[in-house]
Amino acid sequence: MQAQDFLKAKFREYYSTHPIEGPPSIEQREFGTGDFGIKINQRHLHFRTRDELNQFLREQAPFYISYSNACYLYPDRRPMEAKKFLKSDLVYEFDADDLKTDCKQRHDSWRCAKCNASGPGLVENCPSCGQRVERVEWVCDECLGEVKKQVFRLLDLLANDLGLSQGISINS
């Protein structure tokens, strides 16, 4: 059994025992899916109900699934203008690897394919030959802690500075 087949079976098994809640206003969302090595290979998918979404997940078991933060009158139509935009969620995304944390010097590394130099931390170009380097980035508890601090700063700003406190959800 190939790795792809094994993973597909595991995803199918998971989806058969763990129903997905799905987004609010599911019937107004456009979905996209992807498979092994291809993040999005199918777009303009539309599910009328949570049950329909879960049936699709059990049958197709995609490796990736995402939905639009916009709501449309006709989410499965093409081109985009035919979808008839209704509204949109405001989405903030915090990635641990985008934050400049001191711990990256301990757990991240780089390697130069040209001269084979390597070292800890992150650099853009090899200090020996100037060639662009391959980077290996990790996320640790300290990185995640920094992400949490940023999320709480945003929540504080939304609630205390802008008066927005309802309809907020956090996905991890």
Short mmCIF file of C-alpha atoms in Angstrom, two decimals:
data_model
loop_
_atom_site.label_atom_id
_atom_site.label_comp_id
_atom_site.label_asym_id
_atom_site.label_seq_id
_atom_site.Cartn_x
_atom_site.Cartn_y
_atom_site.Cartn_z
CA MET A 1 0.00 0.00 0.00
CA GLN A 2 1.38 3.40 -0.97
CA ALA A 3 1.57 6.27 1.51
CA GLN A 4 -1.20 8.12 -0.34
CA ASP A 5 -3.56 5.16 -0.12
CA PHE A 6 -2.76 4.65 3.55
CA LEU A 7 -3.40 8.33 4.33
CA LYS A 8 -6.61 8.38 2.28
CA ALA A 9 -7.89 5.38 4.27
CA LYS A 10 -7.00 7.11 7.55
CA PHE A 11 -8.78 10.31 6.49
CA ARG A 12 -11.85 8.31 5.43
CA GLU A 13 -11.80 6.49 8.78
CA TYR A 14 -11.53 9.76 10.67
CA TYR A 15 -14.35 11.46 8.76
CA SER A 16 -16.62 8.44 9.24
CA THR A 17 -16.40 8.76 13.04
CA HIS A 18 -15.88 12.53 13.51
CA PRO A 19 -18.56 14.71 11.89
CA ILE A 20 -17.33 18.17 10.96
CA GLU A 21 -19.39 21.12 12.19
CA GLY A 22 -18.70 23.24 9.13
CA PRO A 23 -18.81 27.02 8.93
CA PRO A 24 -21.75 29.26 9.73
CA SER A 25 -23.96 29.87 6.68
CA ILE A 26 -22.60 26.70 5.10
CA GLU A 27 -25.10 26.94 2.23
CA GLN A 28 -23.54 30.26 1.16
CA ARG A 29 -19.89 29.17 1.16
CA GLU A 30 -17.63 28.08 -1.66
CA PHE A 31 -15.38 25.13 -0.75
CA GLY A 32 -12.14 23.91 -2.23
CA THR A 33 -10.33 20.62 -1.76
CA GLY A 34 -6.92 19.21 -2.45
CA ASP A 35 -5.15 15.91 -2.50
CA PHE A 36 -1.73 14.56 -1.65
CA GLY A 37 0.81 17.17 -2.80
CA ILE A 38 -1.83 19.50 -4.31
CA LYS A 39 -3.36 21.93 -1.84
CA ILE A 40 -6.29 23.03 -4.04
CA ASN A 41 -7.26 20.98 -7.07
CA GLN A 42 -11.03 21.43 -6.94
CA ARG A 43 -12.93 24.66 -6.28
CA HIS A 44 -16.47 26.01 -6.54
CA LEU A 45 -17.87 23.20 -4.41
CA HIS A 46 -21.12 23.89 -2.57
CA PHE A 47 -22.83 22.05 0.28
CA ARG A 48 -26.38 22.85 1.31
CA THR A 49 -26.11 21.26 4.75
CA ARG A 50 -23.63 19.99 7.31
CA ASP A 51 -24.79 16.43 6.52
CA GLU A 52 -24.02 16.94 2.82
CA LEU A 53 -20.52 18.22 3.69
CA ASN A 54 -19.88 15.23 5.95
CA GLN A 55 -21.09 12.75 3.34
CA PHE A 56 -18.68 14.31 0.84
CA LEU A 57 -15.81 14.06 3.37
CA ARG A 58 -16.55 10.40 4.10
CA GLU A 59 -16.74 9.50 0.40
CA GLN A 60 -13.92 11.64 -1.02
CA ALA A 61 -11.65 11.98 2.05
CA PRO A 62 -9.69 14.97 0.71
CA PHE A 63 -6.32 15.76 2.28
CA TYR A 64 -7.19 19.48 2.35
CA ILE A 65 -10.49 21.30 2.56
CA SER A 66 -11.10 25.00 2.91
CA TYR A 67 -14.00 27.37 2.55
CA SER A 68 -14.30 30.95 1.48
CA ASN A 69 -14.58 33.63 4.12
CA ALA A 70 -17.14 35.22 1.79
CA CYS A 71 -20.79 34.26 1.49
CA TYR A 72 -22.46 34.09 -1.90
CA LEU A 73 -25.97 33.71 -3.25
CA TYR A 74 -24.66 31.08 -5.72
CA PRO A 75 -21.37 29.72 -4.29
CA ASP A 76 -20.82 27.07 -6.97
CA ARG A 77 -21.18 29.34 -10.02
CA ARG A 78 -18.38 30.49 -12.29
CA PRO A 79 -16.91 33.03 -12.92
CA MET A 80 -16.60 34.73 -9.55
CA GLU A 81 -18.97 37.58 -10.52
CA ALA A 82 -21.76 35.03 -11.07
CA LYS A 83 -21.59 33.96 -7.43
CA LYS A 84 -23.26 37.22 -6.28
CA PHE A 85 -21.34 38.34 -3.20
CA LEU A 86 -23.45 38.78 -0.03
CA LYS A 87 -21.06 39.36 2.87
CA SER A 88 -17.70 38.32 4.24
CA ASP A 89 -16.11 37.29 7.52
CA LEU A 90 -13.11 39.20 8.78
CA VAL A 91 -10.31 36.68 9.27
CA TYR A 92 -6.98 37.09 11.03
CA GLU A 93 -4.36 34.40 10.70
CA PHE A 94 -1.35 34.09 12.96
CA ASP A 95 1.47 31.80 11.88
CA ALA A 96 4.13 30.91 14.41
CA ASP A 97 6.79 30.71 11.71
CA ASP A 98 6.13 34.35 10.75
CA LEU A 99 6.90 35.68 14.22
CA LYS A 100 10.47 36.65 15.06
CA THR A 101 11.16 34.69 18.23
CA ASP A 102 14.50 34.09 19.95
CA CYS A 103 13.87 30.34 20.05
CA LYS A 104 14.24 30.10 16.25
CA GLN A 105 18.00 30.38 16.73
CA ARG A 106 17.84 27.14 18.74
CA HIS A 107 15.48 24.98 16.70
CA ASP A 108 15.61 26.25 13.10
CA SER A 109 18.46 25.56 10.69
CA TRP A 110 19.66 26.16 7.16
CA ARG A 111 21.77 24.40 4.52
CA CYS A 112 23.39 25.63 1.34
CA ALA A 113 22.97 23.31 -1.64
CA LYS A 114 25.86 24.99 -3.48
CA CYS A 115 28.72 24.81 -0.92
CA ASN A 116 27.11 22.44 1.63
CA ALA A 117 27.55 24.89 4.51
CA SER A 118 24.91 24.71 7.23
CA GLY A 119 24.10 26.15 10.60
CA PRO A 120 21.53 26.92 13.28
CA GLY A 121 19.00 29.72 13.06
CA LEU A 122 17.64 31.26 9.92
CA VAL A 123 19.47 33.13 7.21
CA GLU A 124 18.32 34.02 3.69
CA ASN A 125 21.66 33.57 1.96
CA CYS A 126 24.68 31.42 2.73
CA PRO A 127 27.29 33.40 4.67
CA SER A 128 30.04 31.45 2.84
CA CYS A 129 29.02 31.76 -0.82
CA GLY A 130 25.96 34.03 -0.91
CA GLN A 131 23.68 31.40 -2.46
CA ARG A 132 20.03 31.24 -1.27
CA VAL A 133 19.74 28.54 1.40
CA GLU A 134 17.25 25.78 2.15
CA ARG A 135 15.58 26.42 5.51
CA VAL A 136 14.17 24.00 8.06
CA GLU A 137 11.72 25.69 10.43
CA TRP A 138 10.14 24.17 13.54
CA VAL A 139 7.48 25.37 15.94
CA CYS A 140 7.96 24.95 19.69
CA ASP A 141 5.93 25.81 22.79
CA GLU A 142 7.63 29.20 22.97
CA CYS A 143 6.59 29.95 19.36
CA LEU A 144 3.01 28.93 20.13
CA GLY A 145 3.06 31.06 23.27
CA GLU A 146 3.97 34.09 21.16
CA VAL A 147 1.10 33.33 18.78
CA LYS A 148 -1.30 33.15 21.75
CA LYS A 149 -0.06 36.54 22.97
CA GLN A 150 -0.80 38.03 19.54
CA VAL A 151 -4.29 36.49 19.51
CA PHE A 152 -5.08 37.92 22.95
CA ARG A 153 -3.78 41.34 21.88
CA LEU A 154 -6.12 41.23 18.89
CA LEU A 155 -9.08 40.13 21.03
CA ASP A 156 -8.36 42.99 23.44
CA LEU A 157 -8.24 45.49 20.58
CA LEU A 158 -11.46 44.18 19.02
CA ALA A 159 -13.38 44.19 22.32
CA ASN A 160 -11.98 47.23 24.15
CA ASP A 161 -10.99 49.58 21.34
CA LEU A 162 -13.59 48.70 18.71
CA GLY A 163 -16.44 47.35 20.85
CA LEU A 164 -16.62 44.07 18.92
CA SER A 165 -17.13 41.04 21.10
CA GLN A 166 -19.92 38.98 19.53
CA GLY A 167 -19.52 36.52 16.69
CA ILE A 168 -15.82 35.99 17.35
CA SER A 169 -14.43 32.48 17.10
CA ILE A 170 -10.93 31.12 17.41
CA ASN A 171 -9.78 28.14 15.37
CA SER A 172 -6.50 26.43 16.10
#
